[in-house]
Short mmCIF file of C-alpha atoms in Angstrom, two decimals:
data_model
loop_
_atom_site.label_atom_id
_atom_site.label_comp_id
_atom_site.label_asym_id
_atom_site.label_seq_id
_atom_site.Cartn_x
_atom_site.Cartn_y
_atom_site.Cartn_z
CA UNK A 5 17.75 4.37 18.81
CA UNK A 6 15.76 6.45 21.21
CA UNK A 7 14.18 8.24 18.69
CA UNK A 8 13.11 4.70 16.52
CA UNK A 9 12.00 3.79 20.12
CA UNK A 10 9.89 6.42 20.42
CA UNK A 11 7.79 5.77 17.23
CA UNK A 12 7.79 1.64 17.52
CA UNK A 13 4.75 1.33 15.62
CA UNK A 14 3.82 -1.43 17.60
CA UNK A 15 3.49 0.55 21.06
CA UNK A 16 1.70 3.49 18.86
CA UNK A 17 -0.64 1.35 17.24
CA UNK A 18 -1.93 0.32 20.25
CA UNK A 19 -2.05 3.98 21.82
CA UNK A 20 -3.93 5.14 18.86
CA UNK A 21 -5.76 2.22 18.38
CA UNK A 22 -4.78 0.92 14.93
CA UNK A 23 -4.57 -2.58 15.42
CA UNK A 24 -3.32 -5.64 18.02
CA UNK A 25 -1.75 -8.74 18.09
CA UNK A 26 -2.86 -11.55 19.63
CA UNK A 27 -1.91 -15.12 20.54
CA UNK A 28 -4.92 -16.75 19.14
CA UNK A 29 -3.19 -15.71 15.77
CA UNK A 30 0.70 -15.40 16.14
CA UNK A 31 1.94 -13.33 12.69
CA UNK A 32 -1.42 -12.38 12.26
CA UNK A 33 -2.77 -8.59 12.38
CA UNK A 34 -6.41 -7.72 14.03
CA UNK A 35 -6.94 -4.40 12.34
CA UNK A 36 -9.23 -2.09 14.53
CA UNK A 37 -11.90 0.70 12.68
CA UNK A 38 -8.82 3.41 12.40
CA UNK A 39 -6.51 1.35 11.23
CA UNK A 40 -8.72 -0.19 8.63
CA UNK A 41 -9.41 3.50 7.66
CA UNK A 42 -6.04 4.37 6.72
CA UNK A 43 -5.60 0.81 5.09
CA UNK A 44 -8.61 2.05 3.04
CA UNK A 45 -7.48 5.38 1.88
CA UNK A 46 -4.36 3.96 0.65
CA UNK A 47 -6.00 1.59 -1.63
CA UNK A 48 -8.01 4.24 -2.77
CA UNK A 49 -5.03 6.63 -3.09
CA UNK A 50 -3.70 3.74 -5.52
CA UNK A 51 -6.42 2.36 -7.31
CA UNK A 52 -7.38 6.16 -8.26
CA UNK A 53 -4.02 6.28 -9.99
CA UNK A 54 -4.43 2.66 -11.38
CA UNK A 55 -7.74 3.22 -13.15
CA UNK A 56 -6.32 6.39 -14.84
CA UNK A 57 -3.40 3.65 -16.46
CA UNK A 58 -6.19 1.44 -17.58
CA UNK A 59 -5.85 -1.52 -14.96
CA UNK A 60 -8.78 -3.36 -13.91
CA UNK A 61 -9.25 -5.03 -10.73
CA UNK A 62 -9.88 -8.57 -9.89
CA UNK A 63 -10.10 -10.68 -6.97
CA UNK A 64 -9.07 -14.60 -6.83
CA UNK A 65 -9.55 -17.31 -4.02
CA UNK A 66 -7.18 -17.71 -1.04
CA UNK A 67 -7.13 -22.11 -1.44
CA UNK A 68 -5.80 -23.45 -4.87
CA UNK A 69 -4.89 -27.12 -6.04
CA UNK A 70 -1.55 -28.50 -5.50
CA UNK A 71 -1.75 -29.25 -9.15
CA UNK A 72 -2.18 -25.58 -9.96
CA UNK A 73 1.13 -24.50 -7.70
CA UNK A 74 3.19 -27.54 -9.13
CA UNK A 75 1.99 -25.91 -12.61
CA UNK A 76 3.81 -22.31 -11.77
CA UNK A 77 7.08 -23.79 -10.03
CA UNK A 78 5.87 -22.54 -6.32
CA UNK A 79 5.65 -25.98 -5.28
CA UNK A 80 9.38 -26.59 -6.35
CA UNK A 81 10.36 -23.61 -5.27
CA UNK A 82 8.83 -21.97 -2.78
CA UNK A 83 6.86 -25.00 -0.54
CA UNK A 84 8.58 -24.25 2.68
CA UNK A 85 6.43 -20.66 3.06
CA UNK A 86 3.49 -22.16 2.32
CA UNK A 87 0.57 -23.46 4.64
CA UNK A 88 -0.96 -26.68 2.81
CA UNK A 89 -4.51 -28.10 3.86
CA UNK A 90 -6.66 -31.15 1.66
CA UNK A 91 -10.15 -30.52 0.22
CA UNK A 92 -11.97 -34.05 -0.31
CA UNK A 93 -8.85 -36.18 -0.16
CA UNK A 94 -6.98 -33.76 -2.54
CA UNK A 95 -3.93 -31.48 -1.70
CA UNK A 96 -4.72 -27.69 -1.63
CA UNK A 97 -2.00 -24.21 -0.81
CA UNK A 98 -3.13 -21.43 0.57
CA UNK A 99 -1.95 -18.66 -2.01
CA UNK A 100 1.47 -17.25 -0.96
CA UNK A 101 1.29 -14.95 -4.17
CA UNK A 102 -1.53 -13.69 -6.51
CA UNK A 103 -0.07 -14.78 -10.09
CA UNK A 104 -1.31 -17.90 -10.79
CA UNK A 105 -4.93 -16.53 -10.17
CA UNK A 106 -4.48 -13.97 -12.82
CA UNK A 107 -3.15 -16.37 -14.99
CA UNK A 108 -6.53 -18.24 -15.10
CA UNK A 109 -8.33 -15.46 -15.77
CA UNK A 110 -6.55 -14.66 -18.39
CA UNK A 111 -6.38 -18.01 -19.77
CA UNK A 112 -10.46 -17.74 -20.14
CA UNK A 113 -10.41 -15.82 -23.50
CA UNK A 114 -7.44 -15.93 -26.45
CA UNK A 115 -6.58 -12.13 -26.63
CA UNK A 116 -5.85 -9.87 -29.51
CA UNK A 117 -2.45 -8.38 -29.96
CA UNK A 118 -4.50 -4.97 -30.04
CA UNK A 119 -5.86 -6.10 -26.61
CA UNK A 120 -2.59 -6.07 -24.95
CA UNK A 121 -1.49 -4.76 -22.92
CA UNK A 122 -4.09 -6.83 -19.96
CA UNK A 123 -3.87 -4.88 -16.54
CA UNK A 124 -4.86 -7.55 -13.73
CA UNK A 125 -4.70 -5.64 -10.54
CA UNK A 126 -5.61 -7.52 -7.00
CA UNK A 127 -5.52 -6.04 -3.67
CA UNK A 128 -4.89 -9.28 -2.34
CA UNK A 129 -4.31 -11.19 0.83
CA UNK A 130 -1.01 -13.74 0.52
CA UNK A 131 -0.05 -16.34 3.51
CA UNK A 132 3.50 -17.02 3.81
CA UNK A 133 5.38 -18.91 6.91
CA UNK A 134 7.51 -16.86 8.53
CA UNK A 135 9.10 -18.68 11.72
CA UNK A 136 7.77 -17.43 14.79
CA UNK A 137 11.21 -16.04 15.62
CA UNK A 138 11.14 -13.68 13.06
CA UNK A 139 7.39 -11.78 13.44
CA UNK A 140 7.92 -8.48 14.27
CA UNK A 141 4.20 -6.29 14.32
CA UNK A 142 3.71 -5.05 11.03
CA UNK A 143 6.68 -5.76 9.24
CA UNK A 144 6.86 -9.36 9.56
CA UNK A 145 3.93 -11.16 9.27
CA UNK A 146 2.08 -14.26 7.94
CA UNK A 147 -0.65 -12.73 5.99
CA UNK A 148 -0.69 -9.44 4.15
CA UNK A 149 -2.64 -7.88 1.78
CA UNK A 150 -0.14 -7.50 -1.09
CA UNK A 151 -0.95 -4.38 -3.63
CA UNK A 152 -0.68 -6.67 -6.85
CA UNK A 153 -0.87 -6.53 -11.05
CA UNK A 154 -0.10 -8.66 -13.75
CA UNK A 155 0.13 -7.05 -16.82
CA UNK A 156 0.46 -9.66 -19.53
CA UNK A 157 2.30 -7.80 -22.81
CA UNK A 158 4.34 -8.15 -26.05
CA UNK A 159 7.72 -8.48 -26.04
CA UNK A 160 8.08 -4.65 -27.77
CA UNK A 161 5.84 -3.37 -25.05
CA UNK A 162 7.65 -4.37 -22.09
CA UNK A 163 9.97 -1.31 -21.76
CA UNK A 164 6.54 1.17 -22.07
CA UNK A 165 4.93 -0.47 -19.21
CA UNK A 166 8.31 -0.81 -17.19
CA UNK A 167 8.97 3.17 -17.63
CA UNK A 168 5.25 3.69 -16.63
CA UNK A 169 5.74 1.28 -13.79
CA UNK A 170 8.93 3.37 -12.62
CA UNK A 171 6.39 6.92 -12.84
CA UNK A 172 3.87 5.74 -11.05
CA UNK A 173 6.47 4.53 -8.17
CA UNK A 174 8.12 7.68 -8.31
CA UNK A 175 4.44 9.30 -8.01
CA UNK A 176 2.97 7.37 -5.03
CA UNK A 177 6.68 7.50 -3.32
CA UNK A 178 6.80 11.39 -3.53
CA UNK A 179 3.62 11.67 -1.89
CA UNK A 180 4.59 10.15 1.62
CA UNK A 181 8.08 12.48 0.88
CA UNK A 182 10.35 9.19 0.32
CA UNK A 183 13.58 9.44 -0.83
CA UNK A 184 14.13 5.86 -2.36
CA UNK A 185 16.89 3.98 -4.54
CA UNK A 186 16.55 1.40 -6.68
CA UNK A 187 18.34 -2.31 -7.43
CA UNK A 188 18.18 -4.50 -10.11
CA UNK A 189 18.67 -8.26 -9.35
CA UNK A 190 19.31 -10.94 -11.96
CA UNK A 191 19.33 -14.07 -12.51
CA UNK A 192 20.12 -16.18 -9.86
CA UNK A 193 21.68 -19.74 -10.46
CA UNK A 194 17.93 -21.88 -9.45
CA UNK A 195 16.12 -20.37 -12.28
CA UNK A 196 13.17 -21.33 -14.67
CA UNK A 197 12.78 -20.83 -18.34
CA UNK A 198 15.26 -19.76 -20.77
CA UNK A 199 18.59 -17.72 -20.73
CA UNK A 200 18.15 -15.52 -23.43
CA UNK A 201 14.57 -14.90 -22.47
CA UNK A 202 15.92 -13.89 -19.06
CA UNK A 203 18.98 -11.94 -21.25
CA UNK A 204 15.96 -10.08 -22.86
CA UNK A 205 14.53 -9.80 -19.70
CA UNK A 206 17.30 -7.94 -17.68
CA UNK A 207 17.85 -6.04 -20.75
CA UNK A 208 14.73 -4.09 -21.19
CA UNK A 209 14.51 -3.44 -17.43
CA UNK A 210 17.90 -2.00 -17.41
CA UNK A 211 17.31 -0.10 -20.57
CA UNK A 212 14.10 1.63 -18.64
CA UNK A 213 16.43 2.59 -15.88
CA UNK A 214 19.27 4.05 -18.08
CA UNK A 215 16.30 5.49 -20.81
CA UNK A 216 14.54 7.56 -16.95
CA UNK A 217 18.34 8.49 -16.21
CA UNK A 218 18.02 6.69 -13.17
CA UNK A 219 21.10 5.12 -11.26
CA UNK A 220 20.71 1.59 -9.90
CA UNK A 221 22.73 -1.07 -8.39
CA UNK A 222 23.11 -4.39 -9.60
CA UNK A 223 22.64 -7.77 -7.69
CA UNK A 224 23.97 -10.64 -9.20
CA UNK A 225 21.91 -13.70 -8.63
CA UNK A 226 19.44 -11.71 -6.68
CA UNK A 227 15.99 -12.86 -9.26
CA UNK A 228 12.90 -14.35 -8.63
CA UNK A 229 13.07 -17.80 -9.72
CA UNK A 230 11.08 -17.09 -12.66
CA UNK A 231 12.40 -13.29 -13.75
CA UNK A 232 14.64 -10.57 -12.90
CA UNK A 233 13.63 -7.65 -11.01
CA UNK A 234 14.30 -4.28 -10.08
CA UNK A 235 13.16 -3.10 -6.11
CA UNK A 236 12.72 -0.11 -4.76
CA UNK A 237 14.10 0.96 -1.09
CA UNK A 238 12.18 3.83 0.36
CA UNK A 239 14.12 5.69 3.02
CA UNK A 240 12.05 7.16 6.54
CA UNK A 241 12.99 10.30 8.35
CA UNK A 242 15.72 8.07 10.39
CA UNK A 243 17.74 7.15 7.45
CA UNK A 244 16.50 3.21 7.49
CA UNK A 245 15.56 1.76 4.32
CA UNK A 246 12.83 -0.19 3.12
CA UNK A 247 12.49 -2.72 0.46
CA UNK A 248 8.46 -2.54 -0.85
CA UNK A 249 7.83 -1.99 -4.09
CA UNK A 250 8.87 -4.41 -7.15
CA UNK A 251 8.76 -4.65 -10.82
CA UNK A 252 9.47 -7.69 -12.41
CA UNK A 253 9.76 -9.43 -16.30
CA UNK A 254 8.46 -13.27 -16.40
CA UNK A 255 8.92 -14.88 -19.19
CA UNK A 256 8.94 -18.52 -17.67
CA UNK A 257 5.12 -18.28 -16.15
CA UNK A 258 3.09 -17.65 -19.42
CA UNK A 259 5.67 -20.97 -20.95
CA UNK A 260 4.34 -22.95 -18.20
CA UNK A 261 0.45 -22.15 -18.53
CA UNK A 262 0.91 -22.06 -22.46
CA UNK A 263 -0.47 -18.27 -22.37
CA UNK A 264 -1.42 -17.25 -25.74
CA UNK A 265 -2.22 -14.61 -27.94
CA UNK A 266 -3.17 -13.32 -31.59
CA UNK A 267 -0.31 -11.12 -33.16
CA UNK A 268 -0.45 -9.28 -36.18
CA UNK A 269 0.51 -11.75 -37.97
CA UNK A 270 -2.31 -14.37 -37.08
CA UNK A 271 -0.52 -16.63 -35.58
CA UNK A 272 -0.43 -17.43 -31.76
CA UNK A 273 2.14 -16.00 -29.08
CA UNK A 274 3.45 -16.19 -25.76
CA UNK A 275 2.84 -12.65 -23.74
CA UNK A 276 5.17 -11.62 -21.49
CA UNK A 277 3.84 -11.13 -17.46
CA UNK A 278 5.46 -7.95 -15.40
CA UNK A 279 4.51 -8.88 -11.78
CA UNK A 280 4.62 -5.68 -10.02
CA UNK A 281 3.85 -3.94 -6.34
CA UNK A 282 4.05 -0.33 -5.34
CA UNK A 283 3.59 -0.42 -1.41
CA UNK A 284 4.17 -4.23 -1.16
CA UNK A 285 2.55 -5.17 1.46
CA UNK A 286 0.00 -3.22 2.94
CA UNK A 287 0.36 -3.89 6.70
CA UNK A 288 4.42 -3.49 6.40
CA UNK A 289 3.77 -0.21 4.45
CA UNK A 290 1.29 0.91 7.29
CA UNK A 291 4.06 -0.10 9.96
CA UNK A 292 6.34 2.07 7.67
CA UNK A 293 4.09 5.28 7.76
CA UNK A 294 3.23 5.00 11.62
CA UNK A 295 7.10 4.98 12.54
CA UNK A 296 7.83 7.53 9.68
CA UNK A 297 5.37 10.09 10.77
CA UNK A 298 5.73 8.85 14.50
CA UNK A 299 2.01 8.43 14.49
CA UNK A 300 1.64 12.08 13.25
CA UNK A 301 -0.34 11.14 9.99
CA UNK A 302 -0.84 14.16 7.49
CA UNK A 303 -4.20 15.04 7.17
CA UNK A 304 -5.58 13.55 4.21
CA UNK A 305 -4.35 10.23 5.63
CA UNK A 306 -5.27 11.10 9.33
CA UNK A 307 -7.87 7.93 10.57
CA UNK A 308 -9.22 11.14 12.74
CA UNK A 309 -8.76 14.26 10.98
CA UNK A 310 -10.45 16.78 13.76
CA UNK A 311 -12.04 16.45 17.15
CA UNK A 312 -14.53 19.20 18.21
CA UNK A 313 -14.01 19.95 21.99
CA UNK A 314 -16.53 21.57 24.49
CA UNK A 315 -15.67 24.90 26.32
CA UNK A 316 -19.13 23.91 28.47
CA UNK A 317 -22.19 21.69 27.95
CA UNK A 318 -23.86 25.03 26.35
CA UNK A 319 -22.05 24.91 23.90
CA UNK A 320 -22.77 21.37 22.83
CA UNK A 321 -25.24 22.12 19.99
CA UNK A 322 -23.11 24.86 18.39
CA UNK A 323 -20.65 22.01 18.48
CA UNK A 324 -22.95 19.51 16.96
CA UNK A 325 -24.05 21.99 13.42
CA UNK A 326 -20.17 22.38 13.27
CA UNK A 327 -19.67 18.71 13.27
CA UNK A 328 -22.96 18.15 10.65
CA UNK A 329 -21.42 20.60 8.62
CA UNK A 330 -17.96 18.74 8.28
CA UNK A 331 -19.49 15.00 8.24
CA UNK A 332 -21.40 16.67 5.17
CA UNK A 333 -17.99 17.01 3.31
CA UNK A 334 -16.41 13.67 4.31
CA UNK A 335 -14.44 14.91 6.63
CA UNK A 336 -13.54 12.25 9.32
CA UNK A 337 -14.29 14.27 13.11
CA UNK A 338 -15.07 13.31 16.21
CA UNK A 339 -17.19 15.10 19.11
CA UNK A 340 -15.58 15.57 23.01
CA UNK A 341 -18.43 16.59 24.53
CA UNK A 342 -17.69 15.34 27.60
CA UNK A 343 -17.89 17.32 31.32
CA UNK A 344 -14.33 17.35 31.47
CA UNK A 345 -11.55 20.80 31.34
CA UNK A 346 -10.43 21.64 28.00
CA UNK A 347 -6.61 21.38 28.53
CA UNK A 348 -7.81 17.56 29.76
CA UNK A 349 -9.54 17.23 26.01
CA UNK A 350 -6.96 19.17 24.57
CA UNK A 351 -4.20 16.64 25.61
CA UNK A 352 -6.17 13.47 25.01
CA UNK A 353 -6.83 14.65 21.48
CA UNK A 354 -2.90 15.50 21.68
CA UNK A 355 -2.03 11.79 22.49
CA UNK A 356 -4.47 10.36 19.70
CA UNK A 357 -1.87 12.68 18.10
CA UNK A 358 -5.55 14.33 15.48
CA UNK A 359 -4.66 17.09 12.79
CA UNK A 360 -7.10 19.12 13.85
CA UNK A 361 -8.25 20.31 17.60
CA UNK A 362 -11.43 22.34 17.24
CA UNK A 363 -12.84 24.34 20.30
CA UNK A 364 -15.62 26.07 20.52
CA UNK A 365 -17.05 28.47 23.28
CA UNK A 366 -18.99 31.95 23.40
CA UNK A 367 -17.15 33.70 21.62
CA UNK A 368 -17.05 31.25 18.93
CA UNK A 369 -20.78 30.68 18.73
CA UNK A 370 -21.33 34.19 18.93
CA UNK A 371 -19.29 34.89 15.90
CA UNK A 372 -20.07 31.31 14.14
CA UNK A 373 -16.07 30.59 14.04
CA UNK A 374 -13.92 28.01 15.93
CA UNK A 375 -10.50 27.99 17.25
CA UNK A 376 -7.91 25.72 15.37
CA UNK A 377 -5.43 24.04 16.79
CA UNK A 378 -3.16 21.85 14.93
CA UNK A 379 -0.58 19.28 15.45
CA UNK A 380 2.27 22.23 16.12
CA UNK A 381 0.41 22.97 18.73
CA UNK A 382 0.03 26.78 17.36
CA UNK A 383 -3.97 27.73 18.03
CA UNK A 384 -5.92 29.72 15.37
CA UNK A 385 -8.26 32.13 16.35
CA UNK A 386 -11.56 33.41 14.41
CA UNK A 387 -11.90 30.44 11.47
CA UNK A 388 -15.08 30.70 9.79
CA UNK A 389 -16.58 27.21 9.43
CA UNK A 390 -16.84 27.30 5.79
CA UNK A 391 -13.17 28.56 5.20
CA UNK A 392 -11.80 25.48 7.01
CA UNK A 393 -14.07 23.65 4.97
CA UNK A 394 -12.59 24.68 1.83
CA UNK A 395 -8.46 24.51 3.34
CA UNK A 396 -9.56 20.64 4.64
CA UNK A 397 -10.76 20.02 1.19
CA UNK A 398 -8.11 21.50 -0.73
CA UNK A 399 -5.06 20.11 1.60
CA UNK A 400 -6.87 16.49 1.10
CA UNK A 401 -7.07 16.77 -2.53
CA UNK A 402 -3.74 18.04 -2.67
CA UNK A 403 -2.43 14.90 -0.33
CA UNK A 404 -0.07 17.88 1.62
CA UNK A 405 2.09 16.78 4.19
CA UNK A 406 1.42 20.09 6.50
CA UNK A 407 -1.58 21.88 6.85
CA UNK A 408 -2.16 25.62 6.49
CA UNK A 409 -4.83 27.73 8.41
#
């Protein structure tokens, strides 16, 4: 408890200036420059890994017609989550999830079966109520940015894309060091569609599982109204667990829209939709990493990744080619050129808890190095500029948890 205390992420994304909450918007997150930074390289972590599986990337509006959400059964079954406003007399939802935007995009052209499988991918932002009770920073919230795809596919392609759905999981996950486990709910007793679609369903996800070796546990009656699903629960360093990603077989939405394509046999067919997330959301997976890491963010994620810190004010130039030279590489530093001691600098850079504390003096402009020290607080004497450069670059590329002088 004292130790989850100490890395609340809401008390340490105020100290290091991540985001706030505010009044004016209760379940709502302001996201300041850093923490819009990290937010950033996290979609770009993913959507690097994404464009190598051939998804493509769309974006659809926030406000859609009652008629559309009575269409895909959210109206039914979902309308107490959902903020409601009216447009010229007419009823509109805010969006509370992405799929029925996909769905109209593909709807616009009748696809070949050799065009399937169709990767929709949005980085979108979802509002769902959530009683003010229940709002906790990051993790509960009523608008998040939800790391979404649709992938609309054949029936005998839904097992390919689940087993590269569970890869890429296992990929991302193994990157932040999570341990995770994995459940598989089915279908619950307010369902849409039919049962041996959702038979099928269940079927091929479990059949991925067993097919990867991978050992699950079953919740009866646990489905989305519209498909089965397996989640994924990430564990942090203090043994809590963490429900965020989600892969999921629809057979019921693409039945409701009338979703066609052009098999091999010329005739028309119904795709099936996998509804999938990796992180989630994106705030709650931020929330996760700040109280994982306790605010100590590995490098290549770092919103800071060095500081350069004055000896004296002489030294203020030498500082400013040293920070040229690293801006030149994309490498995130800051300048603490202030009047002030070092072990003051030192220990505000400390508390912004940044990778990388760079000093520089006479002896290090004398001999073109700098001084290193990192977040164990060990210092490193003698670093030639261009040799940091190159372990900055590498460690980045690499995404490494700890960083090696």
């Amino acid at each position: 408890l004292e130790e989850a205390e100490k890395r609340d992420h809401r008390k340490l994304g105020k100290q290091l200036d991540l985001f706030s909450l505010h009044e004016e918007g209760p379940g709502f997150i302001f996201f300041h420059p850093k923490g819009v930074t990290i937010i950033n390289i996290l979609k770009d972590f993913l959507i690097e890994e994404l464009d190598k599986l051939g998804y493509k990337q769309v974006m659809t509006p926030l406000i859609l017609s009652r008629k559309l959400w009575e269409q895909s059964g959210h109206w039914e079954h979902y309308k107490e989550n959902m903020y409601f406003t009216k447009v010229e007399e007419k009823d509109f939802a805010v969006k509370p999830m992405n799929c029925p935007g996909a769905i109209l995009i593909y709807k616009e052209k009748l696809p070949s079966y050799r065009d399937l499988p169709i990767k929709l991918s949005e980085l979108g932002i979802v509002h769902r109520h959530e009683l003010s009770g229940v709002l906790a920073g990051l993790f509960r919230v009523r608008a998040f940015t939800q790391d979404d795809a649709h992938i609309f596919c054949s029936e005998n392609q839904i097992q390919q894309e689940v087993l590269q759905l569970l890869d890429l999981v296992d990929l991302i996950y193994k990157t932040f060091n999570f341990t995770y486990h994995i459940e598989l709910s089915t279908r619950p007793e307010k369902f849409a569609g039919k049962k041996e679609n959702w038979d099928k369903a269940e079927n091929a996800l479990s059949d991925s599982l067993n097919k990867r070796k991978i050992k699950f546990k079953i919740n009866p009656g646990e489905g989305a109204f519209y498909g089965p699903k397996i989640d994924f629960h990430i564990k942090d360093c203090l043994g809590r667990t963490w429900q965020c990603a989600t892969i999921q077989v629809d057979f019921s939405m693409p039945e409701k829209f009338d979703l066609k394509y052009i098999a091999e046999d010329g005739n028309k067919h119904a795709p099936v939709m996998l509804h999938r997330t990796i992180y989630g959301s994106m705030e709650r997976f931020l929330g996760i990493l700040i109280e994982h890491y306790a605010g100590k963010f590995p490098l290549w994620i770092a919103p800071v990744q060095a500081r350069i810190l004055t000896v004296a004010d002489r030294f203020a130039l030498y500082a400013e080619k040293i920070k040229e030279e690293l801006e030149k590489n994309n490498i995130r530093v800051e300048l603490d050129a202030r009047t002030e001691s070092v072990s003051y600098k030192v220990r505000e850079a400390q508390l912004q808890k940044i990778p990388l504390i760079i000093n520089v003096g006479e002896k290090e402009e004398k001999n073109n190095t700098v001084a290193i020290r990192t977040l164990d607080n060990k210092v490193h004497f003698n670093v030639k500029i261009n040799d940091l450069i190159k372990k900055i670059l590498d460690n980045v590329e690499k995404k490494e948890e700890k960083f090696e002088i």
